[in-house]
XYZ file of C-alpha atoms in Angstrom:
562
model
C 1.846 -20.108 67.862
C 5.547 -18.633 66.900
C 6.205 -17.996 70.946
C 5.266 -21.444 71.889
C 7.396 -22.674 69.254
C 10.216 -20.751 69.920
C 9.981 -22.090 73.493
C 9.736 -25.688 72.856
C 13.215 -25.405 70.228
C 14.634 -23.843 72.915
C 14.514 -26.933 75.180
C 15.863 -28.998 72.287
C 18.482 -26.728 71.559
C 19.741 -26.508 75.218
C 19.804 -30.293 75.010
C 21.950 -30.677 71.878
C 24.043 -28.108 72.692
C 25.171 -29.692 76.531
C 26.565 -32.775 73.782
C 28.144 -30.309 71.372
C 31.787 -30.082 72.141
C 31.993 -26.593 70.868
C 28.537 -24.998 70.626
C 27.751 -21.574 68.858
C 25.402 -20.469 71.588
C 26.336 -17.496 73.767
C 26.103 -17.568 77.243
C 23.927 -14.425 77.285
C 22.369 -12.912 74.033
C 24.462 -10.264 71.839
C 22.399 -6.669 71.316
C 23.318 -3.982 69.008
C 21.553 -1.076 68.651
C 20.879 2.590 68.783
C 17.781 4.811 69.298
C 15.661 3.291 66.920
C 16.989 -0.396 66.244
C 18.169 -3.410 68.245
C 19.466 -6.730 66.734
C 20.079 -9.503 68.884
C 21.298 -12.872 68.646
C 21.830 -15.919 70.808
C 24.134 -18.210 68.805
C 27.257 -16.968 66.473
C 25.437 -19.231 63.487
C 22.688 -16.258 63.716
C 22.478 -13.182 62.135
C 19.577 -11.915 64.130
C 17.512 -14.268 66.465
C 16.636 -14.597 70.054
C 14.775 -17.075 71.238
C 13.704 -15.278 74.060
C 11.986 -12.116 72.315
C 11.802 -10.297 69.675
C 13.715 -7.602 68.559
C 11.713 -3.689 69.027
C 12.066 -1.009 67.080
C 11.936 2.564 69.200
C 10.624 6.068 68.691
C 13.748 7.484 68.594
C 14.117 7.279 72.202
C 15.828 4.154 72.677
C 13.130 2.635 75.161
C 9.522 3.393 74.015
C 8.925 0.604 71.860
C 6.536 1.345 68.683
C 6.084 -1.850 66.806
C 8.376 -5.467 67.084
C 10.948 -6.998 64.559
C 11.561 -10.379 63.947
C 12.405 -13.370 63.750
C 15.506 -15.154 62.452
C 18.098 -14.158 59.829
C 21.575 -15.914 58.560
C 23.742 -17.373 55.957
C 23.062 -19.923 53.830
C 25.732 -21.377 51.346
C 26.485 -23.961 48.668
C 28.164 -25.417 45.554
C 29.825 -28.490 44.556
C 33.603 -29.946 44.439
C 35.407 -30.926 41.400
C 34.064 -34.663 41.515
C 30.012 -32.876 41.727
C 30.106 -33.571 45.545
C 26.767 -30.794 46.749
C 28.128 -28.811 50.310
C 26.156 -26.938 51.721
C 25.847 -24.776 55.070
C 22.824 -22.887 56.623
C 21.218 -20.946 59.110
C 18.220 -21.949 60.848
C 16.275 -22.097 64.413
C 18.618 -24.369 65.944
C 15.864 -26.606 66.614
C 17.641 -29.964 64.979
C 21.135 -28.571 65.821
C 23.605 -26.174 63.589
C 25.897 -26.355 60.783
C 28.449 -23.944 62.382
C 30.766 -23.647 65.087
C 32.680 -20.957 66.652
C 35.794 -19.692 65.650
C 38.293 -19.805 62.850
C 39.146 -22.949 60.889
C 42.717 -23.531 62.323
C 44.534 -26.763 62.620
C 45.127 -26.628 66.052
C 41.925 -24.435 66.937
C 38.893 -27.635 65.918
C 39.196 -29.531 69.420
C 40.883 -26.874 71.528
C 37.815 -25.873 74.309
C 39.619 -23.110 75.614
C 40.151 -21.121 72.197
C 36.464 -22.552 71.430
C 35.750 -20.603 74.542
C 37.416 -17.510 73.529
C 35.904 -17.895 70.407
C 32.348 -18.361 71.498
C 31.649 -14.565 71.747
C 30.681 -11.045 70.071
C 32.903 -8.254 70.945
C 30.668 -5.310 71.377
C 32.802 -1.672 70.995
C 30.938 1.114 71.847
C 32.278 4.394 70.227
C 32.580 6.924 72.670
C 34.909 4.165 74.202
C 37.266 4.681 71.690
C 37.047 8.271 71.967
C 38.073 8.033 75.469
C 41.107 5.934 74.429
C 42.054 7.793 71.650
C 42.042 11.228 73.896
C 43.833 9.433 76.648
C 46.407 7.849 74.545
C 47.256 11.892 72.840
C 47.436 12.789 76.093
C 50.026 10.780 77.450
C 47.627 8.722 79.960
C 46.220 5.758 78.991
C 47.016 3.023 81.181
C 45.777 -0.908 80.879
C 43.090 -0.532 83.323
C 41.667 2.124 81.166
C 41.253 -0.013 78.394
C 37.415 -2.202 77.826
C 37.725 -5.608 77.866
C 36.906 -6.091 74.218
C 38.971 -3.603 73.053
C 41.944 -5.106 74.913
C 40.888 -8.571 73.784
C 39.762 -7.539 70.297
C 40.620 -10.311 67.920
C 43.369 -8.717 65.664
C 46.467 -9.676 64.426
C 49.356 -9.681 66.977
C 46.676 -8.624 70.010
C 49.588 -9.542 72.931
C 46.792 -9.344 75.874
C 44.286 -12.354 74.703
C 45.657 -15.433 76.826
C 48.449 -17.480 74.541
C 46.526 -17.107 71.469
C 48.905 -15.572 68.778
C 46.480 -14.287 65.382
C 48.853 -14.527 62.895
C 46.173 -13.694 60.198
C 44.297 -10.592 59.072
C 40.947 -10.510 61.359
C 39.295 -7.710 63.044
C 39.882 -4.886 61.715
C 42.050 -1.975 63.684
C 43.708 1.130 63.038
C 47.204 0.384 63.578
C 49.097 3.537 65.143
C 52.453 2.977 65.369
C 51.864 0.639 61.593
C 53.894 -2.060 62.892
C 51.500 -4.594 61.525
C 50.427 -5.901 65.550
C 47.305 -4.861 67.637
C 48.359 -2.954 70.591
C 45.981 -0.616 72.140
C 48.895 0.814 74.929
C 50.121 2.050 71.101
C 47.435 3.809 70.157
C 45.968 0.832 67.926
C 42.102 0.488 68.334
C 39.164 -1.444 66.815
C 37.463 0.130 63.801
C 34.800 -0.865 61.535
C 35.727 -0.719 58.186
C 39.556 -0.749 57.088
C 39.292 1.047 53.657
C 38.044 3.903 56.151
C 39.583 3.846 59.620
C 38.185 7.499 60.218
C 34.739 6.412 60.532
C 33.511 5.241 63.834
C 29.946 3.987 64.783
C 27.871 4.958 67.436
C 28.146 1.097 68.127
C 30.023 -2.365 66.624
C 30.403 -5.674 67.348
C 32.496 -8.541 65.308
C 32.312 -12.572 65.687
C 33.730 -15.457 64.157
C 32.382 -18.843 62.846
C 32.794 -21.822 60.769
C 30.960 -25.006 59.252
C 33.763 -27.417 59.556
C 31.651 -29.639 61.897
C 28.689 -31.917 61.442
C 25.900 -30.609 59.831
C 22.968 -31.027 61.945
C 20.625 -28.361 60.031
C 21.152 -28.674 56.612
C 22.359 -32.569 56.879
C 25.191 -31.667 54.231
C 28.686 -32.504 53.869
C 30.665 -29.425 55.362
C 31.698 -26.765 52.645
C 34.892 -25.670 54.951
C 34.085 -21.981 55.039
C 34.898 -19.093 57.894
C 33.001 -16.367 58.117
C 33.420 -12.839 59.952
C 30.595 -10.577 60.646
C 30.662 -6.746 61.742
C 27.563 -5.357 62.510
C 27.660 -1.552 62.918
C 25.133 1.297 63.927
C 25.463 4.961 63.643
C 23.375 6.980 66.235
C 22.944 10.632 63.893
C 19.122 12.315 63.672
C 19.963 13.795 60.559
C 20.748 11.013 58.628
C 17.846 8.864 59.322
C 18.169 6.238 56.597
C 21.018 5.122 57.717
C 19.759 5.482 62.012
C 16.570 3.031 60.983
C 19.398 0.706 59.711
C 21.637 -2.114 60.765
C 24.739 -2.517 58.552
C 26.694 -5.505 58.415
C 30.204 -6.663 56.346
C 30.224 -10.314 56.068
C 33.448 -11.655 54.991
C 33.705 -15.293 53.774
C 36.810 -17.360 53.477
C 37.016 -20.590 51.549
C 39.361 -22.905 54.058
C 38.593 -26.265 51.989
C 41.216 -27.878 49.854
C 39.357 -27.893 46.486
C 37.829 -25.041 44.739
C 33.426 -25.317 44.706
C 31.843 -24.898 41.463
C 28.710 -23.150 41.083
C 28.918 -21.295 44.674
C 26.167 -19.671 46.022
C 25.661 -17.609 49.083
C 22.692 -15.776 50.556
C 20.718 -14.276 53.075
C 18.132 -16.509 54.721
C 15.418 -14.413 56.327
C 12.306 -14.596 58.223
C 11.663 -11.177 58.749
C 8.436 -10.605 60.987
C 7.306 -7.229 60.706
C 4.776 -6.475 63.778
C 2.474 -9.257 63.432
C 3.953 -12.212 62.102
C 0.470 -13.305 60.665
C -0.096 -11.054 57.722
C 3.399 -10.345 56.082
C 3.970 -9.921 52.382
C 8.079 -10.173 50.847
C 8.954 -9.189 47.523
C 11.927 -7.385 45.917
C 13.010 -4.767 43.267
C 16.089 -5.552 41.260
C 16.991 -2.486 40.123
C 17.642 -1.418 43.737
C 19.321 -4.201 44.716
C 16.614 -4.859 47.262
C 14.754 -7.467 48.546
C 11.605 -6.279 51.633
C 8.740 -7.427 53.722
C 5.477 -5.526 54.410
C 2.177 -6.153 55.839
C -0.778 -7.199 53.293
C -2.594 -4.015 53.028
C 0.109 -2.014 54.132
C -1.578 -2.272 58.071
C -0.930 -4.336 60.732
C -2.846 -7.230 62.627
C -3.828 -5.517 65.923
C -4.937 -8.735 67.258
C -1.827 -10.504 66.974
C -0.809 -13.832 68.982
C 3.026 -13.117 68.418
C 4.799 -9.646 68.081
C 3.678 -5.923 68.821
C 1.925 -4.927 66.137
C 2.612 -1.377 63.972
C 0.042 1.744 64.802
C -2.000 2.402 62.122
C -0.640 5.907 61.413
C 2.963 4.637 60.474
C 3.652 3.071 56.772
C 6.633 0.536 57.459
C 8.708 -1.726 54.990
C 11.451 -3.619 56.216
C 14.661 -4.323 53.528
C 17.820 -6.044 52.779
C 19.731 -3.891 50.691
C 22.446 -5.085 49.362
C 25.173 -2.664 48.823
C 28.522 -3.558 46.796
C 26.722 -6.656 45.558
C 23.799 -7.204 42.816
C 20.847 -9.155 44.056
C 21.203 -12.555 41.884
C 18.055 -14.376 42.763
C 15.363 -13.642 45.217
C 13.044 -16.686 46.355
C 10.720 -17.560 49.248
C 9.144 -20.381 50.839
C 6.389 -20.854 53.575
C 6.335 -22.105 56.871
C 4.299 -25.482 56.264
C 3.562 -26.188 60.232
C 1.191 -23.337 60.134
C 0.021 -23.601 56.183
C -0.470 -26.392 53.812
C 0.796 -24.608 50.235
C 2.441 -27.291 47.495
C 5.437 -29.061 48.946
C 7.432 -27.503 46.682
C 7.195 -24.098 48.353
C 7.515 -25.729 51.932
C 10.592 -25.652 54.507
C 13.762 -27.622 53.088
C 14.348 -30.732 54.053
C 17.492 -32.369 52.638
C 20.977 -30.590 50.902
C 19.637 -30.971 47.385
C 16.076 -28.258 48.826
C 18.807 -25.474 50.260
C 20.476 -25.492 47.273
C 18.259 -25.459 45.269
C 16.404 -22.509 46.756
C 19.962 -20.625 46.683
C 19.707 -21.440 42.902
C 16.362 -19.294 43.000
C 14.179 -22.660 42.146
C 11.790 -24.550 44.399
C 12.703 -26.978 46.764
C 12.296 -29.776 43.879
C 14.113 -27.651 41.638
C 11.462 -26.372 39.788
C 11.689 -23.441 37.947
C 10.486 -20.127 39.633
C 8.304 -18.570 36.869
C 6.569 -15.255 36.257
C 2.974 -14.952 37.919
C 0.792 -16.236 40.367
C 2.984 -17.617 43.540
C 5.645 -17.923 41.661
C 5.150 -22.037 41.431
C 3.784 -22.721 37.933
C 4.701 -25.958 36.527
C 5.099 -26.164 32.718
C 5.155 -22.686 32.470
C 8.029 -21.183 30.618
C 8.471 -17.590 31.620
C 11.252 -18.215 33.505
C 12.815 -15.559 36.243
C 15.189 -15.265 38.780
C 13.367 -12.955 41.200
C 9.712 -13.482 42.609
C 7.238 -10.570 42.956
C 9.502 -7.797 41.327
C 6.660 -4.935 41.106
C 5.815 -2.709 43.888
C 2.641 -3.263 45.797
C 1.485 0.127 44.619
C 1.117 -1.517 41.344
C -2.825 -2.564 41.249
C -1.731 -4.677 37.923
C 1.536 -5.586 38.788
C 3.309 -9.000 40.136
C 3.119 -8.765 44.063
C 2.063 -10.781 46.743
C -0.299 -7.344 47.199
C -1.865 -7.041 43.702
C -2.837 -10.528 43.613
C -4.688 -10.684 46.899
C -2.610 -13.515 48.318
C -2.934 -15.421 51.499
C -0.355 -14.234 54.100
C 0.998 -17.652 54.744
C 4.474 -16.660 57.384
C 7.059 -16.237 53.943
C 10.382 -17.266 54.185
C 13.061 -15.065 52.192
C 15.944 -15.936 50.559
C 17.970 -13.029 48.767
C 21.120 -14.424 47.095
C 24.106 -12.215 46.185
C 26.097 -11.796 42.684
C 29.048 -13.553 43.464
C 31.326 -16.178 40.796
C 30.474 -19.150 40.198
C 33.945 -20.682 41.183
C 35.143 -20.139 44.638
C 38.661 -20.920 44.701
C 40.577 -22.365 47.877
C 42.031 -19.658 50.027
C 40.019 -17.438 48.342
C 37.728 -14.439 50.426
C 34.921 -11.634 49.597
C 33.293 -9.393 51.487
C 29.497 -8.528 51.268
C 28.254 -5.457 52.490
C 24.466 -5.091 53.046
C 21.790 -3.078 55.694
C 18.774 -4.256 57.087
C 16.508 -0.855 56.608
C 13.379 0.141 58.546
C 11.752 2.717 55.990
C 9.000 4.567 58.144
C 7.076 6.800 57.380
C 3.762 9.606 59.136
C 3.394 11.258 55.761
C 2.768 8.561 53.739
C 0.972 5.371 55.630
C -0.565 1.889 54.168
C 0.798 0.836 50.837
C 1.113 4.122 50.080
C 4.664 3.899 51.734
C 5.909 2.713 48.644
C 5.915 5.730 46.976
C 8.783 6.718 49.034
C 10.391 3.289 48.631
C 12.943 4.336 45.805
C 14.859 7.528 47.400
C 14.912 5.639 50.523
C 16.576 2.855 49.697
C 19.014 5.138 47.241
C 19.584 7.234 50.420
C 20.325 4.275 52.315
C 23.258 3.582 49.652
C 24.652 6.999 49.472
C 24.910 7.217 53.257
C 27.348 3.714 53.060
C 29.381 5.483 49.365
C 29.924 7.801 51.851
C 30.856 6.058 55.026
C 32.890 3.487 52.831
C 34.854 6.364 50.484
C 34.908 8.956 53.489
C 32.743 12.433 53.955
C 29.844 11.309 56.502
C 29.020 13.525 58.608
C 28.097 11.323 61.750
C 30.973 9.969 62.864
C 31.400 9.832 66.536
C 35.430 11.228 65.936
C 38.150 10.786 63.368
C 40.208 7.705 64.174
C 43.088 8.886 63.097
C 42.530 12.536 64.522
C 45.444 13.943 66.583
C 46.118 16.220 69.398
C 44.848 19.281 66.749
C 41.532 17.920 66.323
C 40.912 18.030 70.356
C 38.894 20.596 71.936
C 41.327 23.442 74.205
C 39.298 22.691 77.051
C 39.996 23.058 80.474
C 38.839 21.554 83.949
C 38.941 22.591 87.418
C 38.661 22.136 90.271
C 40.505 19.108 90.286
C 39.698 18.008 92.732
C 36.701 18.491 93.116
C 33.567 18.329 95.492
C 30.417 19.637 94.017
C 30.750 21.443 90.537
C 33.179 20.386 87.853
C 33.246 23.215 85.310
C 35.092 22.907 81.564
C 36.382 26.250 79.975
C 36.347 26.333 76.338
C 39.310 28.146 76.218
C 38.853 29.821 72.795
C 35.048 28.906 71.014
C 31.763 28.564 72.503
C 31.094 24.634 72.059
C 27.646 22.381 71.599
C 28.012 19.072 72.330
C 27.728 16.163 74.662
C 29.547 15.799 78.105
C 30.011 12.306 79.011
C 30.920 11.271 82.778
C 32.579 7.919 83.138
C 33.789 5.638 86.379
C 37.325 4.502 85.971
C 35.769 1.229 85.474
C 33.755 2.483 82.093
C 30.412 2.333 83.367
C 28.755 5.772 82.195
C 27.412 7.837 85.466
C 26.622 11.064 83.821
C 25.839 12.655 80.603
C 25.137 16.689 79.667
C 25.073 19.179 77.292
C 26.560 21.970 76.213
C 24.856 24.629 74.386
C 26.669 27.218 72.460
C 28.741 28.063 75.386
C 32.076 28.944 76.137
C 31.941 27.274 79.465
C 30.124 24.156 80.945
C 29.198 23.512 84.617
C 28.782 19.802 85.704
C 27.337 18.279 88.852
C 29.346 15.696 90.671
C 28.346 16.124 94.509
C 26.206 12.949 94.307
C 29.191 10.714 92.807
C 31.197 8.338 95.106
C 34.512 9.577 95.722
C 37.553 8.184 93.416
C 38.865 8.500 89.928
C 36.762 9.371 86.995
C 36.918 10.554 83.433
C 34.885 13.423 81.667
C 34.850 13.567 78.040
C 33.283 16.244 75.913
C 32.585 15.405 72.083
C 31.320 18.716 69.940
C 28.674 17.930 67.127
C 31.568 18.705 64.865
C 33.426 15.234 66.053
C 36.527 17.422 68.424
C 36.599 16.318 71.644
C 38.593 16.251 74.546
C 38.794 13.863 77.130
C 40.767 14.356 81.388
C 40.407 12.227 84.375
C 39.523 14.297 87.779
C 39.324 13.021 91.294
C 35.831 13.228 93.254
C 36.276 14.319 96.845
């Protein structure tokens, strides 16, 4: 049913988008991932959504799919101006349009088609490319043609290589090598993920910008005049398992409206199918600042009409983990295109519906209360969080303990942010989309590991931000003394390229890239003073060999293949 639904509203979206001056739909789906995770988005208004497919969860090799993850994830926000007028912006499926357009809110931007097209993209950065250009710069060999397009056109302050666009505000983060306040990769500057720790270089990261200063087709609401910067990143580090099965996101939102917003709310809306979408339950742990989705009974349906099911010999929980904010509210509602609950628990239909959910209440403003489905008219046991007990607690408040029907629930997890959002004010929110997977604890018993696994994610995040995380590709601020003492010969080469590690034995990866940046060879050195790399199969031309050790040391040099 969901697959048919996707194709039906895909046609609707494309028809509507063709009439928009600046559509948030990308020309190609943007995907970020590692050996376990992939996150896709087809439109800048969505944190996670692919109309043509669902995202896989891999078996640690980046190719073998264990099960599917879906379906959609986005931002909801709302508040009142000083006159009491409600303003809302919300992500959805795009079936009736969007509340967002690409790019920042600039006076000259909104009606400029060239600028719109420039920002209608997601900049994708591979950590290995950072390593390569850093080493080329250190050796004095970096040239303009060596720099991948998304690094060259990184939307950072003062970048001289992006059309005639002059970025004067802080936007995409970067390492400012010469500390001149402007981004120029030929001067040793390059993209980073986190400004407070430029030494952390993820396996992959991407950046995109959108705003809601447009007609709101999704929510039918008055715009907030809010600008959003999204930076997703993943690591590739076998010894950091909880990080590896996570996609981290930094969300920066900036209020560009002229009037302050009162009773401001912002949260993550999540239609988070776990394997088969027909048997998903949801819940939250306020003390861990996390919300989650799991399969009823801990076992996924095998006869699913949409999505690859989870094998029985795995226990799996997918969580949204707030990393620098508390989980202020958690509520859910049903996909009433498939089921028939009370209408108060159905999809929002008006701006006030969206805001009521953001405020932790049902669609009509009825309070969320403890017990049952949380919709208990007349009850005074008010709460801000639905289903707060783990499914393993037989007498607790969970969908599992109540043996409810699995009705394709959507979640809304609301951040604890100040009620007053001043004009010009900006805030940063960090969160992780994490998958707990266990072969030791299956079924509902997987929740016996839940607290320790979520705490592990938080500890990894702390070391990523503060320093000390042991799986960054390299130190972005490392200089020549951090580079491996290595030489290559012969150069030019015909058959075998030899790397001599002049002072030590080295364990690490050896990558060969064409001058166009295409990876053409991937080898390993195992505790050896030298390594031989076969190159006879390569076409004649200029190539780059890069060595990265398990300690984070690196070396790069060009060579000529005859």
